[in-house]
GROMACS .gro file of C-alpha atoms in nm:
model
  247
    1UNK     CA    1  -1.333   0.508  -0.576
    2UNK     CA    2  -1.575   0.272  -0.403
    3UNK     CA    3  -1.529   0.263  -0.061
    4UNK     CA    4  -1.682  -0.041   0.146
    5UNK     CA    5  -1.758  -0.129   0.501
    6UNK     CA    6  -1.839  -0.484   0.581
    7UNK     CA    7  -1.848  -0.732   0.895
    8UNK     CA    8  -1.633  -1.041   0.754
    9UNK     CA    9  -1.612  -1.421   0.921
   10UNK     CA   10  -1.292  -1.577   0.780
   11UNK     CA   11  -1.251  -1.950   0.852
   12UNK     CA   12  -0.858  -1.910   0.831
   13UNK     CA   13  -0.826  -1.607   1.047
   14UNK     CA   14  -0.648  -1.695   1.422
   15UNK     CA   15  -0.779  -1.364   1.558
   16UNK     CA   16  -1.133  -1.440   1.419
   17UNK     CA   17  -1.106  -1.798   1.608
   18UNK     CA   18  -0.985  -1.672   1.892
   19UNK     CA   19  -1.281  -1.381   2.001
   20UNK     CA   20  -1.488  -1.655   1.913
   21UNK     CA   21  -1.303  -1.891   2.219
   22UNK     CA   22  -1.194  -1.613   2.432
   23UNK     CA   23  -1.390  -1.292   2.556
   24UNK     CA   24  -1.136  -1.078   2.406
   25UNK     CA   25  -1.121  -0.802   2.090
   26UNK     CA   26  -0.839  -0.670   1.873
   27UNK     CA   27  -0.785  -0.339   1.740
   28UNK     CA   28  -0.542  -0.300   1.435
   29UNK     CA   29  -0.240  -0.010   1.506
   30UNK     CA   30  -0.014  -0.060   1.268
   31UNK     CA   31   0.013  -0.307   0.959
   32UNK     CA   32   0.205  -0.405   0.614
   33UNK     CA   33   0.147  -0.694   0.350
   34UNK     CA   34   0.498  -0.861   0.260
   35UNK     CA   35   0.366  -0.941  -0.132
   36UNK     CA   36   0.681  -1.136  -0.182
   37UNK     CA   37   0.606  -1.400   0.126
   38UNK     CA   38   0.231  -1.311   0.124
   39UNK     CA   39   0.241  -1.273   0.501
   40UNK     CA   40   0.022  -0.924   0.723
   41UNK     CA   41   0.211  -0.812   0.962
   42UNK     CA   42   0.016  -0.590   1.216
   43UNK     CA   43   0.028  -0.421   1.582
   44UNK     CA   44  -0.248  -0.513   1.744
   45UNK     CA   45  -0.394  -0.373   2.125
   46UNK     CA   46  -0.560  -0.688   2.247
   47UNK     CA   47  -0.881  -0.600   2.515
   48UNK     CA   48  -0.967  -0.904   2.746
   49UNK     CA   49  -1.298  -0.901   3.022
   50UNK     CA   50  -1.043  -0.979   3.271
   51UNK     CA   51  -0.648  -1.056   3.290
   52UNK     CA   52  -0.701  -1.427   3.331
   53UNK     CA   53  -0.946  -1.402   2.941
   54UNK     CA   54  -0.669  -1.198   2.823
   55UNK     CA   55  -0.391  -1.438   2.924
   56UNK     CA   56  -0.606  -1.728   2.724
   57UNK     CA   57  -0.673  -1.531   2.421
   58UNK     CA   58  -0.307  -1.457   2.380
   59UNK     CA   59  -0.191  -1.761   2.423
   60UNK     CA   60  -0.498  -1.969   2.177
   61UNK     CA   61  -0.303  -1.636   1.917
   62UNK     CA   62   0.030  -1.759   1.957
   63UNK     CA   63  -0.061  -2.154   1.922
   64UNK     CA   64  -0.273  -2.053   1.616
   65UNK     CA   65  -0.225  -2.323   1.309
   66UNK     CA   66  -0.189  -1.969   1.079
   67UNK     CA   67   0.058  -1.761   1.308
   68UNK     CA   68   0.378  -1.732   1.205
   69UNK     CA   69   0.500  -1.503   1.463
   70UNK     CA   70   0.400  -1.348   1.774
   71UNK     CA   71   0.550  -1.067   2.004
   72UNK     CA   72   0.418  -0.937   2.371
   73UNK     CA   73   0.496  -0.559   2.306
   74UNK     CA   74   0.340  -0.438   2.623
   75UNK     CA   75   0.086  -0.544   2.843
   76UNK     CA   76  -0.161  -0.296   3.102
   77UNK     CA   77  -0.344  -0.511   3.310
   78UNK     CA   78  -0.599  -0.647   3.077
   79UNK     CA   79  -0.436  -0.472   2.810
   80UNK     CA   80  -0.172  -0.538   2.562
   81UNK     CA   81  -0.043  -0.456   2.237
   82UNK     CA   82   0.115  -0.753   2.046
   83UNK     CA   83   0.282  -0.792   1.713
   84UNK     CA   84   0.206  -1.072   1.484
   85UNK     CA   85   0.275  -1.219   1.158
   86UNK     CA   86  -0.006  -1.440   1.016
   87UNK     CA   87   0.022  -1.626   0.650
   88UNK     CA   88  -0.235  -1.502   0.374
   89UNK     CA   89  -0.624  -1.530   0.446
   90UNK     CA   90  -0.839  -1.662   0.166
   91UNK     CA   91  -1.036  -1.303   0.202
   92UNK     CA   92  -0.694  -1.112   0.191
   93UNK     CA   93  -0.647  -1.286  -0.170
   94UNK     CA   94  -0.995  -1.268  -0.318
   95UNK     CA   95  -0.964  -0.861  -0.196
   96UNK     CA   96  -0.560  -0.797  -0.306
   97UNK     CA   97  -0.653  -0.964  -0.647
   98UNK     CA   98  -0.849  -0.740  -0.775
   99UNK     CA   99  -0.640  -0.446  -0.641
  100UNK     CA  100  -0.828  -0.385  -0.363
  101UNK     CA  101  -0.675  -0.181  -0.053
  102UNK     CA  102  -0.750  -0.109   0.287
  103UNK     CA  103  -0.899   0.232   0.383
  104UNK     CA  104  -0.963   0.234   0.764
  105UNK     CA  105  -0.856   0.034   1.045
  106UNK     CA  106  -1.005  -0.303   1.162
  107UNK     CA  107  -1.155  -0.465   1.454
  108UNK     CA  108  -1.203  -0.799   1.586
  109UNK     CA  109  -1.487  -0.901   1.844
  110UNK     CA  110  -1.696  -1.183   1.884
  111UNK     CA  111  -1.625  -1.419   1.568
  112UNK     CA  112  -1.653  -1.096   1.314
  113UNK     CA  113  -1.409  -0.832   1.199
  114UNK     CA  114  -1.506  -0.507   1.029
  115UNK     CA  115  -1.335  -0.444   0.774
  116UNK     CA  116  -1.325  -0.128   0.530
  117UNK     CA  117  -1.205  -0.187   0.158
  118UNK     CA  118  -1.156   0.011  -0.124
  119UNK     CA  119  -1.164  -0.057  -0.499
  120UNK     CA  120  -1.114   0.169  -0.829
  121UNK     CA  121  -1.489   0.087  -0.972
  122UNK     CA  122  -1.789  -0.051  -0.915
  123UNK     CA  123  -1.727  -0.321  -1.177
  124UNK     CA  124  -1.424  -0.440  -0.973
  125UNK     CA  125  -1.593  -0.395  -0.624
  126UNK     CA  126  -1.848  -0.649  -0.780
  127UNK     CA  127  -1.635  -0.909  -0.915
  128UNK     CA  128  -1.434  -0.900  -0.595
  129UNK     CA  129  -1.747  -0.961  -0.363
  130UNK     CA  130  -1.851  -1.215  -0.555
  131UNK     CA  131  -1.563  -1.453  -0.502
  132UNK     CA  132  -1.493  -1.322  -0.128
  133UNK     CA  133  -1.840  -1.495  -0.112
  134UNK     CA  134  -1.694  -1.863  -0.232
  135UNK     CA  135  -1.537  -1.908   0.091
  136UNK     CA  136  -1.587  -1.631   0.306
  137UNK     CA  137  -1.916  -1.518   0.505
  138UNK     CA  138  -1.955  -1.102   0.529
  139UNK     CA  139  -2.203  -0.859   0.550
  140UNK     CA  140  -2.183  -0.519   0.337
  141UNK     CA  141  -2.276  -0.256   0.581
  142UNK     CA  142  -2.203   0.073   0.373
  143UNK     CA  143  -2.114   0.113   0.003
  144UNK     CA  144  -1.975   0.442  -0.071
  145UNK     CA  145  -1.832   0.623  -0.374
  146UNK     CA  146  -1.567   0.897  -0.317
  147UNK     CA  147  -1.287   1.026  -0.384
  148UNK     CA  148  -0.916   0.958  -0.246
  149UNK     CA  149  -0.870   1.279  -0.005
  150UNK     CA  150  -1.147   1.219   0.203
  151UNK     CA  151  -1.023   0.857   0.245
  152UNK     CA  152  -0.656   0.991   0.312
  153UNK     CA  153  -0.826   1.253   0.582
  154UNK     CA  154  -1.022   0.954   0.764
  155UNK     CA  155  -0.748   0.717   0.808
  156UNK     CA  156  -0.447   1.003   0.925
  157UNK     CA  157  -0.743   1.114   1.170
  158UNK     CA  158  -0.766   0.772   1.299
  159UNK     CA  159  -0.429   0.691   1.364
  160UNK     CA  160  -0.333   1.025   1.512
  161UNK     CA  161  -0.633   0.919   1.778
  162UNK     CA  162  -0.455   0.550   1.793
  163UNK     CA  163  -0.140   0.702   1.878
  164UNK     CA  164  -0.257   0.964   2.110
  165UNK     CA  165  -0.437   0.676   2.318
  166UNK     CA  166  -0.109   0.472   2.326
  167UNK     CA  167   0.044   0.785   2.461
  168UNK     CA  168  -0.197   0.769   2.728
  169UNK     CA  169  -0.123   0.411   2.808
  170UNK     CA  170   0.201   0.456   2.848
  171UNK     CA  171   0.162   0.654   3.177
  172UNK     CA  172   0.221   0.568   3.536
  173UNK     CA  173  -0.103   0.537   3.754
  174UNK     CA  174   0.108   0.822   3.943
  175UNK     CA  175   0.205   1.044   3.633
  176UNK     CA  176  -0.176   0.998   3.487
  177UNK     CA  177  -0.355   1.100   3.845
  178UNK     CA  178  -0.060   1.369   3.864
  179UNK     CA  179  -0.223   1.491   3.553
  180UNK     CA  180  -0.555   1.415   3.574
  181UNK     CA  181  -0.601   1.677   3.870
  182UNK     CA  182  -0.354   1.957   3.741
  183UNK     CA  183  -0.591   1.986   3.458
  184UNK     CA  184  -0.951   1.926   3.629
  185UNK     CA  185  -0.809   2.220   3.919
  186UNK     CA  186  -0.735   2.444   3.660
  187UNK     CA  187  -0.340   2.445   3.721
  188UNK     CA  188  -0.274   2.508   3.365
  189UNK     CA  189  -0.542   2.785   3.363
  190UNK     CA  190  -0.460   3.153   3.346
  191UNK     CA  191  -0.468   3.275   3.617
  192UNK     CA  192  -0.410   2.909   3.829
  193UNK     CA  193  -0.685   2.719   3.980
  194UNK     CA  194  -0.417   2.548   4.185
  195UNK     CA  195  -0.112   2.586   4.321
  196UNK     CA  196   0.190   2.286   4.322
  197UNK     CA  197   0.122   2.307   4.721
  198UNK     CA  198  -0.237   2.269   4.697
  199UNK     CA  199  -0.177   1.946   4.434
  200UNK     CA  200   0.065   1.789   4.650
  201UNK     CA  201  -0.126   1.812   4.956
  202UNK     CA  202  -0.398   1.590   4.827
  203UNK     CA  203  -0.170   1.333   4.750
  204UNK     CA  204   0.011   1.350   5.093
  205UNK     CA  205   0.359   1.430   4.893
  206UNK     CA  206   0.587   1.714   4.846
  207UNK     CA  207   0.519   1.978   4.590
  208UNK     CA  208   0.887   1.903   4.415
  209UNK     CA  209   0.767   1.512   4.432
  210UNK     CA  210   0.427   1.627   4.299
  211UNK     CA  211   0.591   1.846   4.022
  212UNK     CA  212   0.836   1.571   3.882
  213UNK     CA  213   0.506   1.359   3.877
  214UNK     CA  214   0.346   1.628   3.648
  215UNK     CA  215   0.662   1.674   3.451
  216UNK     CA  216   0.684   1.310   3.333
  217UNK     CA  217   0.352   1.307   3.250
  218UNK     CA  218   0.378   1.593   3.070
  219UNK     CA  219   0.667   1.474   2.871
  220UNK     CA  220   0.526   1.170   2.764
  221UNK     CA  221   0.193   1.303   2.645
  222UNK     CA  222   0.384   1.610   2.463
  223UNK     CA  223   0.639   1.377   2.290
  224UNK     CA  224   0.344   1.164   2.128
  225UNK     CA  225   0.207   1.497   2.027
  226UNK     CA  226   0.481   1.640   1.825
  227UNK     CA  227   0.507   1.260   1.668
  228UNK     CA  228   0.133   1.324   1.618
  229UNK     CA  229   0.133   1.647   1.444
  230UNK     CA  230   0.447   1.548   1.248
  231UNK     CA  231   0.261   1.236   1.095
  232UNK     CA  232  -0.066   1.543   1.026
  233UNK     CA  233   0.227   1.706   0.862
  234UNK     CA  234   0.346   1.452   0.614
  235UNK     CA  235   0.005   1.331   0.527
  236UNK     CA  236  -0.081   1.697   0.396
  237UNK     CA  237   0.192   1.624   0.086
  238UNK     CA  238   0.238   1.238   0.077
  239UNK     CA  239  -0.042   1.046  -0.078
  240UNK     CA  240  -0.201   0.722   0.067
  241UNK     CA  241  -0.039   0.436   0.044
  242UNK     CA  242  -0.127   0.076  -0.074
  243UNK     CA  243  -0.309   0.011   0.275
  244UNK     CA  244  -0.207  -0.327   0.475
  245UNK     CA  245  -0.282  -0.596   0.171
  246UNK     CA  246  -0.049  -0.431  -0.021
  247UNK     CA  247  -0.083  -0.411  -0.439
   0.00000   0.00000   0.00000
């Protein structure tokens, strides 16, 4: 298998035009290719330089000529995860025509997105690059030949780290600083660094306030665990699958 990295400018992509309008960057979470209505559906976390570049980036998104549906998920601060539905790119064709998958996640920032490909040959990889050329602009930044498990390992590695992150997004600034000091006093060290008493005291709470603090926390981050090493689980027998442009 020939596996390719490349930084790609699409002229029909909305989140392309919009990092180059707006000071903000995606990161892909999630996606699927609907071959029937040729349509990429994705999760995206959205990163603005401030709330008020975020809240114009999102907004340039949703009143895109080539989105065909946008969702606020979530939103931290200058932070949000957002799912969309945009129609077929002219790269997303030139790539799915000649069987060609995706085999990492991708990222948008300043006018570019990297993208990493795969194809069965070299032969194909060729003939694919050469019309993604006819309309598109990229640059190839690695061409590599290997074989599928290493692939497979790479992109279950990545989105275990995606979904551990969102686990830590998804705390309170009072469950994460709960946490955050628990584990940098040695709480969960044996024998204890800290004591409940000690922890609480710093925060000018009680220890049973402090402790249902810790315990949410701790629930939250655990439950994205087990969801975690379930998905390490499955990827050990089930093989990879057709990637986000479908076959």
């Amino acid at each position: 298998m020939i596996d390719i990295s490349m930084e790609m400018e699409q002229h029909d992509c909305p989140f392309i035009d919009t990092t180059l309008d707006h000071d903000v960057s995606f990161s892909a979470v999630q996606w699927e290719f609907d071959v029937s209505n040729h349509e990429l559906e994705t999760r995206m976390v959205v990163q603005g330089a401030s709330r008020s570049a975020l809240n114009n980036g999102m907004t340039a998104l949703r009143e895109h000529s080539n989105m065909y549906n946008y969702q606020l998920r979530k939103r931290w601060d200058d932070t949000a995860q957002i799912r969309t539905v945009i129609h077929e790119t002219d790269a997303m064709d030139r790539i799915r025509s000649h069987d060609g998958f995706i085999t990492g996640p991708f990222y948008i920032e300043d006018g570019s997105e990297l993208w990493h490909v795969g194809f069965d040959s070299a032969g194909v990889a060729d003939k694919a690059l050469s019309e993604l050329d006819h309309n598109n602009e990229f640059d190839v930044m690695s061409r590599d030949e290997h074989g599928g498990p290493l692939v497979q390992e790479t992109v279950t590695n990545v989105n275990a780290g995606l979904e551990l992150v969102d686990a830590c997004r998804d705390l309170t600034e009072v469950e994460r600083e709960a946490l955050k000091a628990a584990v940098d006093q040695g709480y969960f060290e044996s024998p204890r660094g800290t004591t409940l008493n000690e922890l609480a005291e710093q925060f000018d709470i009680s220890a049973p306030a402090f402790s249902k603090n810790l315990r949410r926390g701790q629930q939250k981050v655990t439950r994205h665990v087990v969801q975690t090493l379930e998905s390490l689980s499955e990827s050990d027998t089930d093989g990879l699958d057709d990637g986000p442009f479908g076959k």
